[in-house]
CSV table of C-alpha atoms and ligand atoms in Angstrom, one decimal:
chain,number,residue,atom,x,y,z
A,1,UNK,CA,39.5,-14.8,-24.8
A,2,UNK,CA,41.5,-11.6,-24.6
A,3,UNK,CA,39.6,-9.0,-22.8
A,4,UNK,CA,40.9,-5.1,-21.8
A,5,UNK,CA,39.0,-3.8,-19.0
A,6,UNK,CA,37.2,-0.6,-19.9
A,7,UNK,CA,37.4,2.8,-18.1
A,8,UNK,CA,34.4,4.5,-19.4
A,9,UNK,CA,32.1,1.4,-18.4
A,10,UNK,CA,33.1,-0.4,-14.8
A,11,UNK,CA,32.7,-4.5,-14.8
A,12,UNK,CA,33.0,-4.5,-18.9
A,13,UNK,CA,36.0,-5.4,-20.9
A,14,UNK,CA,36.4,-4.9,-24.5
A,15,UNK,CA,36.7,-7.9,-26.7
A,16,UNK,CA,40.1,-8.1,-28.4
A,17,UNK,CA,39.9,-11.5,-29.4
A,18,UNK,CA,37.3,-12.7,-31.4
A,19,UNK,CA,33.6,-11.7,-30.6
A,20,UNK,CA,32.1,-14.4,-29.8
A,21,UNK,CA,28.7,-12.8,-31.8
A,22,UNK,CA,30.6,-11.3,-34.6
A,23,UNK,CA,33.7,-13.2,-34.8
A,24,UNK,CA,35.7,-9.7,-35.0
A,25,UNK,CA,38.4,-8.7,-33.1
A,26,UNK,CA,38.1,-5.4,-30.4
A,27,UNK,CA,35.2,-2.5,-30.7
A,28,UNK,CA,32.6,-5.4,-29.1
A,29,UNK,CA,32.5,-5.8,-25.2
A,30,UNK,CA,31.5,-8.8,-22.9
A,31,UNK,CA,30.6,-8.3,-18.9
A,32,UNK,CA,32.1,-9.0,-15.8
A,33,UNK,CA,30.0,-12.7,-15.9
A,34,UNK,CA,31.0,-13.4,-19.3
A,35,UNK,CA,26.9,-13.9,-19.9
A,36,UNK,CA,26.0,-10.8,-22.1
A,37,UNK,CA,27.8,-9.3,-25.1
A,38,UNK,CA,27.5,-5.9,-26.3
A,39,UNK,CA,28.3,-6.7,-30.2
A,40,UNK,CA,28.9,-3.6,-32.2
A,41,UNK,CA,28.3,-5.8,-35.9
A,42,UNK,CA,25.6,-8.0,-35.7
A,43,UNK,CA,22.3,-6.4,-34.7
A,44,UNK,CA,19.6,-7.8,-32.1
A,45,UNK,CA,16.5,-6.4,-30.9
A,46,UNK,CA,18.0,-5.6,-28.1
A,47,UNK,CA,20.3,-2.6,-28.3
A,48,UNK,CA,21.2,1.1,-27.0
A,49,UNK,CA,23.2,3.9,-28.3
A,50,UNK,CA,26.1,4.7,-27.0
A,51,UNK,CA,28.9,7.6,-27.9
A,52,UNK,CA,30.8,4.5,-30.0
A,53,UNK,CA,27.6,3.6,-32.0
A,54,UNK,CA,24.9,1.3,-31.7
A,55,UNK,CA,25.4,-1.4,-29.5
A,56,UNK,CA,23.7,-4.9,-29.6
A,57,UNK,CA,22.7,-7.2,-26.3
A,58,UNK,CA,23.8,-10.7,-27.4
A,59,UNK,CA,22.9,-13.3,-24.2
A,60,UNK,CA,25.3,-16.0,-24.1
A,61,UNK,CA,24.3,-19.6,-23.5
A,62,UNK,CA,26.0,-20.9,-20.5
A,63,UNK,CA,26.6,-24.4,-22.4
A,64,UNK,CA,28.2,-22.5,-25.5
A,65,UNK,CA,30.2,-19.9,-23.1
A,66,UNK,CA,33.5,-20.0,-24.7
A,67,UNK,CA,36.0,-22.8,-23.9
A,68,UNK,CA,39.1,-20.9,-24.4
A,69,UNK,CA,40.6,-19.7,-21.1
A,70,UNK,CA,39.7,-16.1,-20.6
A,71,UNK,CA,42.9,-13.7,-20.1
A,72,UNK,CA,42.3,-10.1,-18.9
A,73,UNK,CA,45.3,-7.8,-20.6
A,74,UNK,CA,46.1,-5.4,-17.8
A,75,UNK,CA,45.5,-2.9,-20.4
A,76,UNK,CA,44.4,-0.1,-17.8
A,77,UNK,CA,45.4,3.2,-19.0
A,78,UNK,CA,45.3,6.4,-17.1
A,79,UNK,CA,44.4,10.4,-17.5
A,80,UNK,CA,46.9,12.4,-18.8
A,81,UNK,CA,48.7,14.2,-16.3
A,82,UNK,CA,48.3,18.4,-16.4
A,83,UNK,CA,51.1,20.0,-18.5
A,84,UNK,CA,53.3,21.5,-16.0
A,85,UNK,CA,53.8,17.8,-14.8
A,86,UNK,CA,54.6,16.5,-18.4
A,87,UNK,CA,57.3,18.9,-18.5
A,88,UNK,CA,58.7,17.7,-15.5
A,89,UNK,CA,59.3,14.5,-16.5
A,90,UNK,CA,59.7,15.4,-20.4
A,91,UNK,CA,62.8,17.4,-19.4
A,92,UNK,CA,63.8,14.7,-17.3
A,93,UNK,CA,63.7,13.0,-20.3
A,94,UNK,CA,65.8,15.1,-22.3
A,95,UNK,CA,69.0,15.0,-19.9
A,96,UNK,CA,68.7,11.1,-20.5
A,97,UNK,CA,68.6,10.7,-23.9
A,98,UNK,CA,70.9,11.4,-26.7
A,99,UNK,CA,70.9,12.5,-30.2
A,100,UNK,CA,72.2,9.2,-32.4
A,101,UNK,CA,75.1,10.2,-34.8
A,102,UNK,CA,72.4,9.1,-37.7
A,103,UNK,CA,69.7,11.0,-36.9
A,104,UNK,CA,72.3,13.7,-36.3
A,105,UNK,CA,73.2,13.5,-39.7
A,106,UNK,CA,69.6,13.1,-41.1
A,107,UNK,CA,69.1,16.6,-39.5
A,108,UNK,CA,72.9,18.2,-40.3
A,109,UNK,CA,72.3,16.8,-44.3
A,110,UNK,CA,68.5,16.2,-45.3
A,111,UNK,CA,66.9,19.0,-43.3
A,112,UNK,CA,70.0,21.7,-43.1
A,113,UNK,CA,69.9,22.7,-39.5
A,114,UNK,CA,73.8,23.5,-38.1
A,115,UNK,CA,74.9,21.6,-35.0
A,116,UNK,CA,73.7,24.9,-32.4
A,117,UNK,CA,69.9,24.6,-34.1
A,118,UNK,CA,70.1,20.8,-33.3
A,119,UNK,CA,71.9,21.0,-30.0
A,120,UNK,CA,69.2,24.0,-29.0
A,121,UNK,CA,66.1,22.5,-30.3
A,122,UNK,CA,66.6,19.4,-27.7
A,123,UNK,CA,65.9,16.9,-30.7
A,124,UNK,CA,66.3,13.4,-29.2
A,125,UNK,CA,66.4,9.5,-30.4
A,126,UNK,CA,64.2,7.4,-28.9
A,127,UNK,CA,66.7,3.7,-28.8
A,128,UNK,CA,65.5,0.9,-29.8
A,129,UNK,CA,66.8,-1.6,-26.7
A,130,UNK,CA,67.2,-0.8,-23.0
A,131,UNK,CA,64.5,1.5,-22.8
A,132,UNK,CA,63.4,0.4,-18.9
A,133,UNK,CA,67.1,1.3,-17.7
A,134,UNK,CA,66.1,5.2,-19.3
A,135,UNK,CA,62.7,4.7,-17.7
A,136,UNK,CA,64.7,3.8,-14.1
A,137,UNK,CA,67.2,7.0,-14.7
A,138,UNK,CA,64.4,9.2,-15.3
A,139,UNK,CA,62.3,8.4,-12.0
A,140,UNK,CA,65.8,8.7,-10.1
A,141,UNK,CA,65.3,12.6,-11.1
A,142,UNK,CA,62.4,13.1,-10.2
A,143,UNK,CA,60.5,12.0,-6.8
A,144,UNK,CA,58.9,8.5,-7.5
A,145,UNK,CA,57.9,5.8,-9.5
A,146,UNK,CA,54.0,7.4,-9.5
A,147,UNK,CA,55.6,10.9,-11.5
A,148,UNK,CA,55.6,8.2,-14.6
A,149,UNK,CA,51.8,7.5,-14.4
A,150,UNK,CA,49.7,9.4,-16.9
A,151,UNK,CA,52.7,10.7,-18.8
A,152,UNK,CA,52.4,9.8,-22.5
A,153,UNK,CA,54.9,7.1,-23.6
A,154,UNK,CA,55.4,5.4,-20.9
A,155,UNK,CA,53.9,2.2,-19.2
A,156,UNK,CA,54.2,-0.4,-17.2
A,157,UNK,CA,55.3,-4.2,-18.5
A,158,UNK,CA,55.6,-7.1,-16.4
A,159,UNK,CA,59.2,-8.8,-16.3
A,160,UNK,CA,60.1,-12.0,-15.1
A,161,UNK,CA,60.8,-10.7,-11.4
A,162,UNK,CA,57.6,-8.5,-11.4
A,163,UNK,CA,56.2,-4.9,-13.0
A,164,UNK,CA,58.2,-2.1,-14.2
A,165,UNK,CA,58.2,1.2,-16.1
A,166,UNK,CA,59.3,1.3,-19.7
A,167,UNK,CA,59.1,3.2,-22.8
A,168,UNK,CA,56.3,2.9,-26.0
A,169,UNK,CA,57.0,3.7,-29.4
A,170,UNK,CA,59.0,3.2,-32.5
A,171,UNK,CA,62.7,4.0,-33.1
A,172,UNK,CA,63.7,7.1,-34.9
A,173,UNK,CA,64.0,11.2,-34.0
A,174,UNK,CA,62.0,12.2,-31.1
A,175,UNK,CA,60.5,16.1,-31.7
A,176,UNK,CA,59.4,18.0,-28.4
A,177,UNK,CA,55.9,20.1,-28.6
A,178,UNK,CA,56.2,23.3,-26.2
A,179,UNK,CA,53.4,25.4,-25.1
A,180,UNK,CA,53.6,29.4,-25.4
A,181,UNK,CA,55.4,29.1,-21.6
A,182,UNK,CA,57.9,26.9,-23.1
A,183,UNK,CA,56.6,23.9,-21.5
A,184,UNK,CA,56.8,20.4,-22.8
A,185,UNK,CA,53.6,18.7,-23.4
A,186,UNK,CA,54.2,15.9,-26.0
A,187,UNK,CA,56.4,14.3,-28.6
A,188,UNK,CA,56.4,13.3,-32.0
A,189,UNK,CA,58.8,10.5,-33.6
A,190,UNK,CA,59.9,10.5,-37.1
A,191,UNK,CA,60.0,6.8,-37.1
A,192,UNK,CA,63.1,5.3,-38.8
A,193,UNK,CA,61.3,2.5,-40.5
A,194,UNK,CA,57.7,3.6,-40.9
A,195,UNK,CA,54.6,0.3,-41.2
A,196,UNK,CA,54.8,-1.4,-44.6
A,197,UNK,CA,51.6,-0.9,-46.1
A,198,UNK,CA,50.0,-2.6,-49.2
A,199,UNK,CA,48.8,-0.5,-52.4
A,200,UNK,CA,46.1,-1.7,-54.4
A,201,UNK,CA,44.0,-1.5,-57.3
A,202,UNK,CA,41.7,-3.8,-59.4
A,203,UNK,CA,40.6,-7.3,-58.6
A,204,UNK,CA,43.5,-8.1,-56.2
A,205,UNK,CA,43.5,-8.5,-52.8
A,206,UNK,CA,46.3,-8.8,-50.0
A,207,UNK,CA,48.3,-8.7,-47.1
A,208,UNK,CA,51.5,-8.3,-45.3
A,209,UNK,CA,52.1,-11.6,-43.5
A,210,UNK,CA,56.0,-10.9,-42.5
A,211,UNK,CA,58.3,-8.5,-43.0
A,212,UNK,CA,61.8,-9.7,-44.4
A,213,UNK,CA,65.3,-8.5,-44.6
A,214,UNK,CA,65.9,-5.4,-46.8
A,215,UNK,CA,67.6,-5.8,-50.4
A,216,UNK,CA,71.1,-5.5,-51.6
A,217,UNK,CA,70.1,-2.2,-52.4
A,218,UNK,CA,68.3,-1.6,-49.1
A,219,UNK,CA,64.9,-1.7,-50.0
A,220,UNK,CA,62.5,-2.9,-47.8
A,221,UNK,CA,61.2,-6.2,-48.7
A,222,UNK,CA,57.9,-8.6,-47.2
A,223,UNK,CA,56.2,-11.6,-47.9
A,224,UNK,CA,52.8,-11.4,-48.8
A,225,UNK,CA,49.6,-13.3,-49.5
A,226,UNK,CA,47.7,-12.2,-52.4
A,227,UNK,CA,44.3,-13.6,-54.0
A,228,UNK,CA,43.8,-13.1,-57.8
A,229,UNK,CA,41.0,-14.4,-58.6
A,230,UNK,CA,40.2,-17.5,-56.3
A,231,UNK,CA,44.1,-18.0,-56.5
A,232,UNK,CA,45.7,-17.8,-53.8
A,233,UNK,CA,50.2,-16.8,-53.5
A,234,UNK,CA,52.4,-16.0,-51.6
A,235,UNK,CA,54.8,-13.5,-53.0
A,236,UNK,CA,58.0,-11.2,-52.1
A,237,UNK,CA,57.4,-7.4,-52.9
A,238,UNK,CA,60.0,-4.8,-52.4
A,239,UNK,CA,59.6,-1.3,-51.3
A,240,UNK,CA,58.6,0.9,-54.2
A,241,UNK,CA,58.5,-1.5,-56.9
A,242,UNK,CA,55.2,-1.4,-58.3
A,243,UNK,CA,53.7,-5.0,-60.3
A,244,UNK,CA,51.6,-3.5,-62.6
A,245,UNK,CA,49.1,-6.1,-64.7
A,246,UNK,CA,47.2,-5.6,-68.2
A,247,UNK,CA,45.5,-7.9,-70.5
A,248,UNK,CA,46.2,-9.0,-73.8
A,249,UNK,CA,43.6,-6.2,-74.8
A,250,UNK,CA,45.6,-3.8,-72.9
A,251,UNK,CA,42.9,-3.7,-69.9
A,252,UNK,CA,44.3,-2.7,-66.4
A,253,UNK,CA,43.5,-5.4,-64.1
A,254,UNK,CA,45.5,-4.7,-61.4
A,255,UNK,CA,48.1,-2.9,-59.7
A,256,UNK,CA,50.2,-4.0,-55.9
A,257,UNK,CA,52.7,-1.8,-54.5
A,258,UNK,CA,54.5,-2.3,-51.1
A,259,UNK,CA,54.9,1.2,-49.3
A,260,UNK,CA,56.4,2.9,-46.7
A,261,UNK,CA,53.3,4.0,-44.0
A,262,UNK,CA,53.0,7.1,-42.2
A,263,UNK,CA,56.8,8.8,-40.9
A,264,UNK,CA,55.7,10.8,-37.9
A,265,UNK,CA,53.9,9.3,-34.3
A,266,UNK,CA,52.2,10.9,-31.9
A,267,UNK,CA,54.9,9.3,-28.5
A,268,UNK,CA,51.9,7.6,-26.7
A,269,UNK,CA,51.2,4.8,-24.4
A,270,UNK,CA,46.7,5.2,-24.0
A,271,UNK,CA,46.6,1.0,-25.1
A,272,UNK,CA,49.6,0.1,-22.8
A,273,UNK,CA,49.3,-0.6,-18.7
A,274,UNK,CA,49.3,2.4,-16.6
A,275,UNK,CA,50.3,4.4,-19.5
A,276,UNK,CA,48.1,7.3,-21.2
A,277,UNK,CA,47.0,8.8,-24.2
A,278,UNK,CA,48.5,12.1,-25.8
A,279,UNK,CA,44.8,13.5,-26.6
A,280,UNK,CA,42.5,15.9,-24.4
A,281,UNK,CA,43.9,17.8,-25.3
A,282,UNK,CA,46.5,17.5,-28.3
A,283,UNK,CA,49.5,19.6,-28.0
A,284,UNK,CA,50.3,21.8,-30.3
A,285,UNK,CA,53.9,22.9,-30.9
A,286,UNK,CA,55.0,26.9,-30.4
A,287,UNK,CA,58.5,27.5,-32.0
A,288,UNK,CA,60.8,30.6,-31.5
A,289,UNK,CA,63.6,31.7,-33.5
A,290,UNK,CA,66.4,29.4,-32.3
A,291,UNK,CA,68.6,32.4,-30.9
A,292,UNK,CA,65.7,33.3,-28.4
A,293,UNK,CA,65.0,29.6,-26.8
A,294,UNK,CA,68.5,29.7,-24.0
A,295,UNK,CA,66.6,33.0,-22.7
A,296,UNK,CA,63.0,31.6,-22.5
A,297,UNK,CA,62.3,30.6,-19.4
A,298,UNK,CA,59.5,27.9,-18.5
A,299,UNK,CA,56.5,29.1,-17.2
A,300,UNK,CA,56.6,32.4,-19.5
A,301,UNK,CA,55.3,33.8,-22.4
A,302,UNK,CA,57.8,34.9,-24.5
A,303,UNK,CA,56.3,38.8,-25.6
A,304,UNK,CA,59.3,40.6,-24.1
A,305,UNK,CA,61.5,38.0,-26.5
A,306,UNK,CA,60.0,38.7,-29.4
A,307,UNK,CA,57.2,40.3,-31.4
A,308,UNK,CA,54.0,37.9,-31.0
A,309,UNK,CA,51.4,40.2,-32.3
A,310,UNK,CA,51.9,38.6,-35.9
A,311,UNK,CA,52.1,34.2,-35.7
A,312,UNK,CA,52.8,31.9,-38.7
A,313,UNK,CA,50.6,28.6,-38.8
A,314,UNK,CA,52.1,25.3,-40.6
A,315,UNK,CA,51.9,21.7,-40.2
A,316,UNK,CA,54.2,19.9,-38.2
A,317,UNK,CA,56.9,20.4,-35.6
A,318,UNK,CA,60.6,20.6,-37.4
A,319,UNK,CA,58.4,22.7,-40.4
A,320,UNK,CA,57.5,25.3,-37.2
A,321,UNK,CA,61.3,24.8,-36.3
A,322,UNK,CA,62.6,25.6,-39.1
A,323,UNK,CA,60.2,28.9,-40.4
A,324,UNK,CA,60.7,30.4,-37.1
A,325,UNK,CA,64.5,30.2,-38.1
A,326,UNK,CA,63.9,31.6,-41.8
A,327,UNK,CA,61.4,33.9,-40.7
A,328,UNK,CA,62.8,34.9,-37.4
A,329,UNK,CA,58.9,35.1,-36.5
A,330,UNK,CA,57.4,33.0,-34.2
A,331,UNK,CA,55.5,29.9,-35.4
A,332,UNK,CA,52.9,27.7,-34.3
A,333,UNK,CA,53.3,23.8,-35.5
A,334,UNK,CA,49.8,22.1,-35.7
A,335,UNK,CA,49.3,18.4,-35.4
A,336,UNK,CA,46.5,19.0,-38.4
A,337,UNK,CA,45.7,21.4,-40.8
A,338,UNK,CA,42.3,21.0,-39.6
A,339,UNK,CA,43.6,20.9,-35.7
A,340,UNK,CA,43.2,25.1,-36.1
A,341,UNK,CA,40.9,25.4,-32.5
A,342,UNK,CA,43.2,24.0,-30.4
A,343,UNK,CA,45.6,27.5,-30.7
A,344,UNK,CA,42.7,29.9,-30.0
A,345,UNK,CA,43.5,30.5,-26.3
A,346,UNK,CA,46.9,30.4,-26.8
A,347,UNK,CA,47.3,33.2,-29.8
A,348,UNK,CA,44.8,35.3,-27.7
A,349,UNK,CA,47.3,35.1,-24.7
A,350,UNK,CA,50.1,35.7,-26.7
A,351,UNK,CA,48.2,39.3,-28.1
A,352,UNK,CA,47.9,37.8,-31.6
A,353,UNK,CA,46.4,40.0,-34.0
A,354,UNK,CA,47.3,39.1,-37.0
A,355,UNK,CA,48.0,35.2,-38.0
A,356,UNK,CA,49.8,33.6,-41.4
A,357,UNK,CA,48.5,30.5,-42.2
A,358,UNK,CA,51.8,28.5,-44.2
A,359,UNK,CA,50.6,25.3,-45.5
A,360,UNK,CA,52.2,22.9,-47.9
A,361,UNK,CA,51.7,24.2,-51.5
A,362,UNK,CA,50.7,20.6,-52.7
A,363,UNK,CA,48.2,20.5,-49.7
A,364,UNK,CA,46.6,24.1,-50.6
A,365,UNK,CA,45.8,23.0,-54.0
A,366,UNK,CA,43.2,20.2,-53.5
A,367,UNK,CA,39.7,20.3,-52.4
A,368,UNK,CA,39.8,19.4,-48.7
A,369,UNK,CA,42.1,21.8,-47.8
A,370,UNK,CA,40.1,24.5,-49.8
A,371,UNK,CA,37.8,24.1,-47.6
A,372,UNK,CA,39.3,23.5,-44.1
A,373,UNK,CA,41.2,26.7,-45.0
A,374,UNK,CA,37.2,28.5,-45.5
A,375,UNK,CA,36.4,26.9,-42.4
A,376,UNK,CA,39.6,28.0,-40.5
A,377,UNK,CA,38.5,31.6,-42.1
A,378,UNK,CA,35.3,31.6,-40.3
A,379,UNK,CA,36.4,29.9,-37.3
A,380,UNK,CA,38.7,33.1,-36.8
A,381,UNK,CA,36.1,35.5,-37.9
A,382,UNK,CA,33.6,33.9,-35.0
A,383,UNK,CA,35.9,34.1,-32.2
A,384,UNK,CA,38.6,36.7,-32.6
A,385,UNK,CA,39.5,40.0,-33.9
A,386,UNK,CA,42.7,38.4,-35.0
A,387,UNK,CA,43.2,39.1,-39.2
A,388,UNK,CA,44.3,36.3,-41.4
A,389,UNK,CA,46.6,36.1,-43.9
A,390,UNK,CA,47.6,33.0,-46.1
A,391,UNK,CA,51.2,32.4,-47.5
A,392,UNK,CA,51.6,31.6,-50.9
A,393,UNK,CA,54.4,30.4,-53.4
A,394,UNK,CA,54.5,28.3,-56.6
A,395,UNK,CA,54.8,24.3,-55.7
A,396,UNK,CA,58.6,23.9,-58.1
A,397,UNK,CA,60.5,26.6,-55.4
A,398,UNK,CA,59.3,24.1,-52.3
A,399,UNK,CA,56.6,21.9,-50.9
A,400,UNK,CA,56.9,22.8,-47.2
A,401,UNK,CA,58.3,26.8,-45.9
A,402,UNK,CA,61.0,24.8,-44.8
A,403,UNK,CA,61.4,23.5,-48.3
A,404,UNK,CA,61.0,27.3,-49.8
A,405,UNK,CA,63.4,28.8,-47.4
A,406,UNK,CA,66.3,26.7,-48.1
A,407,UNK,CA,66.0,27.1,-52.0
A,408,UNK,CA,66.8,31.2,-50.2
A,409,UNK,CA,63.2,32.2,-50.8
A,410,UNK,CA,60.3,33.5,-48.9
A,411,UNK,CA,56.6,33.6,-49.4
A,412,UNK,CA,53.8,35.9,-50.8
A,413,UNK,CA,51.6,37.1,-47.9
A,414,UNK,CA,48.1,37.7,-49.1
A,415,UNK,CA,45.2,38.6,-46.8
A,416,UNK,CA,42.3,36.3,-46.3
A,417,UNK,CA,40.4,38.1,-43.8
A,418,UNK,CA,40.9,41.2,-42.4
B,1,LIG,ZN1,30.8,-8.5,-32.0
C-alpha cells in the first residue's frame, strides 16, 4: 500500500493506492496502525465531517489487513516560504537558466516581442535533463541547502548515493509573476508538449494507455483503449484528427478526438518531498511597460515610474506583458478571470482609482463570464472607491489585447461602474 503522510492530520496517511474500502486510489486515509480507514466513497454509520467532505470509519480486520507491503512515499511538503524569500531564490534562478533558441523564436515569431522585450522580461526555459546540477548552482548563490525548502518547484528526490534537491515541472517557457515591488513570487510554464487528453461523445468510452512517437507530419500520436459497445480495441489516434461515427440512418453515435490539454502550469512542487505548493496565496503578475523594468528597483512600488492611478486587468502573464507594452499602462495578469480578490490590496497600495478590466473577447461573450464580470462589479463596489471600466473590441480584430494590439489596434473603454 502506498501511503503519503498527511500534514493537516498527524499519524494519518492518505491512501494512494487502492482503498482498501473503496478500491479507489488517494482522497481516502488509513492510521498510523493500519486498523481504521477514513473512506471518503463508501458510507458507514460511523462518520464525521471534515473540510474534504464526509468521511467514513471503516475498522479493518486484523486477519484481512492487507498483504501487500506498505510503502510510505516521503511525500512531505512544506509552507510556502514569504515572498521576499521567493525572490531570493527566483532571481537566483534567473542568472542560471537560459532562454532556448526555440522558445526564443516562439516569442521573436508567434508572440512578436523584439529581442530587448525578451531579454528584459527575464523569460526563461525550464530544460528537460540535468535539472539537480541547476538546483546545486542555485543553492551555491545563496546561503544553504534549507533556502530551497518551501520554494515552489523544487524538491527533494532520493538518488542512488542519498537525497538531493531538484526541479518539478514540465519542459517549455518559464513566465515570472512580480508583485507591485517587483518581487518574484511564482512562475508559470507554457509547457512544450501539453497532456494528451481524450474527447468524447456518444456511447464510447476511453483512455490514453501510452503515448507514441509523433507523425511524419508531427502530430502527436497515442495508443488507446476504447469500448464500443461491450467491444473492447485498442486503437492509434493522432492529434486533431477527429473519428467521427453515424449510422446507416444518419444517427450520430459517436465521436473520439485526441487533444492537446491545458498549455500553461502553475511551477509547483506541494505533491513532491520537501517541496511546496504555489497557493496561499496565488500570485498574481504586475507588468510595467518594458522601458520602465531596468529602473524598478525590488522592494518598491513603481508610482514615481509611472502613472498607477489607472490599471488594466487581463488573464494571464505574457497577455499583461504584452498590453503594458501596447498600452504603455501598467497591467495586472490574473491567474483567473474569477481570481479578481486577490489584487484588492495591491491596487489600493498602488493609489488605483480607476481599473480596466481586458478580457478575451471570446471569453466576455458567454454566460459564466457575464457573470463573474457582475460579480467582479460588485466585489469593487463593496470594497473600494476604485471605478471600473471594461474594454471592448469585436472578436475578428483579436481574441486576447495582445492579439488586438498587434493587428495595430486598441480597445473601446466603456464604464461599468463609476
Ligand atoms: Zn475509500
Amino acid at each position: 500500500m502506498k501511503l503519503r503522510r498527511l500534514r493537516s492530520q498527524p499519524g494519518w496517511y492518505e491512501i494512494m493506492s487502492h482503498c482498501p474500502i473503496c478500491g479507489h486510489k488517494g482522497w481516502c486515509a488509513i492510521d498510523h496502525e493500519q486498523s481504521t480507514v477514513h473512506c471518503m466513497r463508501v458510507p458507514s454509520d460511523d462518520y464525521f465531517d471534515s473540510h474534504m467532505g464526509r468521511q467514513y470509519r471503516h475498522y479493518l480486520d486484523p486477519d484481512k489487513v492487507p498483504k501487500t507491503k506498505i510503502e510510505v512515499l516521503l511525500v512531505d511538503s512544506v509552507d510556502k516560504k514569504p515572498d521576499y524569500h521567493l525572490n531570493r531564490v527566483y532571481r537566483a534562478l534567473i542568472q542560471e537558466l537560459s532562454l532556448s533558441s526555440f522558445h526564443a523564436d516562439h516569442l521573436r515569431n508567434t508572440r512578436k516581442l523584439t529581442d530587448d522585450v525578451i531579454g528584459v522580461r527575464q523569460y526563461r526555459t525550464m530544460p528537460g535533463p540535468d535539472r539537480y546540477k541547476i538546483a546545486k548552482s542555485v543553492i551555491h548563490r545563496l546561503n544553504d541547502q534549507s533556502d530551497l525548502l518551501g520554494v515552489p518547484g523544487f524538491f527533494v528526490k532520493e538518488g542512488r548515493y542519498g537525497p538531493y534537491w531538484t526541479m518539478a515541472g514540465a519542459s517549455g517557457i518559464m513566465f515570472p509573476f512580480r508583485s507591485i515591488t517587483n518581487e518574484i513570487t511564482g512562475w508559470q510554464i507554457r509547457v512544450d508538449d501539453p497532456p494528451l487528453e481524450l474527447s468524447i461523445e456518444g456511447v464510447i468510452k476511453g483512455e490514453i494507455l501510452q503515448e507514441l512517437e509523433r507523425n511524419e507530419l508531427g502530430k502527436r500520436r497515442a495508443l488507446c483503449k476504447v469500448v464500443i459497445q461491450d467491444k473492447t480495441l485498442e486503437v492509434i489516434l493522432t492529434e486533431k484528427d477527429k473519428k467521427l461515427c453515424y449510422s446507416k440512418s444518419n444517427q450520430f453515435i459517436f465521436s473520439i478526438e485526441l487533444k492537446q490539454g491545458q498549455r500553461y502550469w502553475w511551477w509547483s512542487s506541494g505533491s513532491k518531498n520537501n517541496g511546496a505548493s504555489i497557493g496561499g496565496p496565488i500570485p498574481y503578475h504586475f507588468a510595467l511597460p518594458s522601458p520602465c523594468l531596468p529602473y524598478w528597483k525590488v522592494g518598491e512600488t513603481p508610482e514615481t515610474l509611472i502613472d498607477c492611478s489607472e490599471v488594466w486587468v487581463t488573464e494571464g502573464p505574457l497577455k499583461a506583458d504584452k498590453g503594458a507594452d501596447a498600452m504603455l499602462k501598467p497591467f495586472i495578469g490574473l491567474p483567473g478571470a474569477g481570481a479578481y480578490s486577490l489584487i484588492l490590496e495591491p491596487l489600493k497600495q498602488l493609489g488605483c482609482k480607476h481599473v480596466v478590466l481586458a478580457f478575451d473577447a471570446d471569453v466576455v461573450t458567454t454566460p459564466e463570464v457575464e457573470r463573474t464580470l457582475g460579480l467582479c462589479a460588485e466585489f469593487f463596489a463593496e470594497n473600494t472607491d476604485m471605478s471600473l471600466s471594461l474594454a471592448m473590441w469585436d472578436i475578428s480584430q483579436g481574441k486576447g489585447i495582445d492579439d488586438l494590439t498587434d493587428n495595430g489596434l486598441i480597445p473601446q473603454v466603456s464604464l461599468m461602474l463609476e
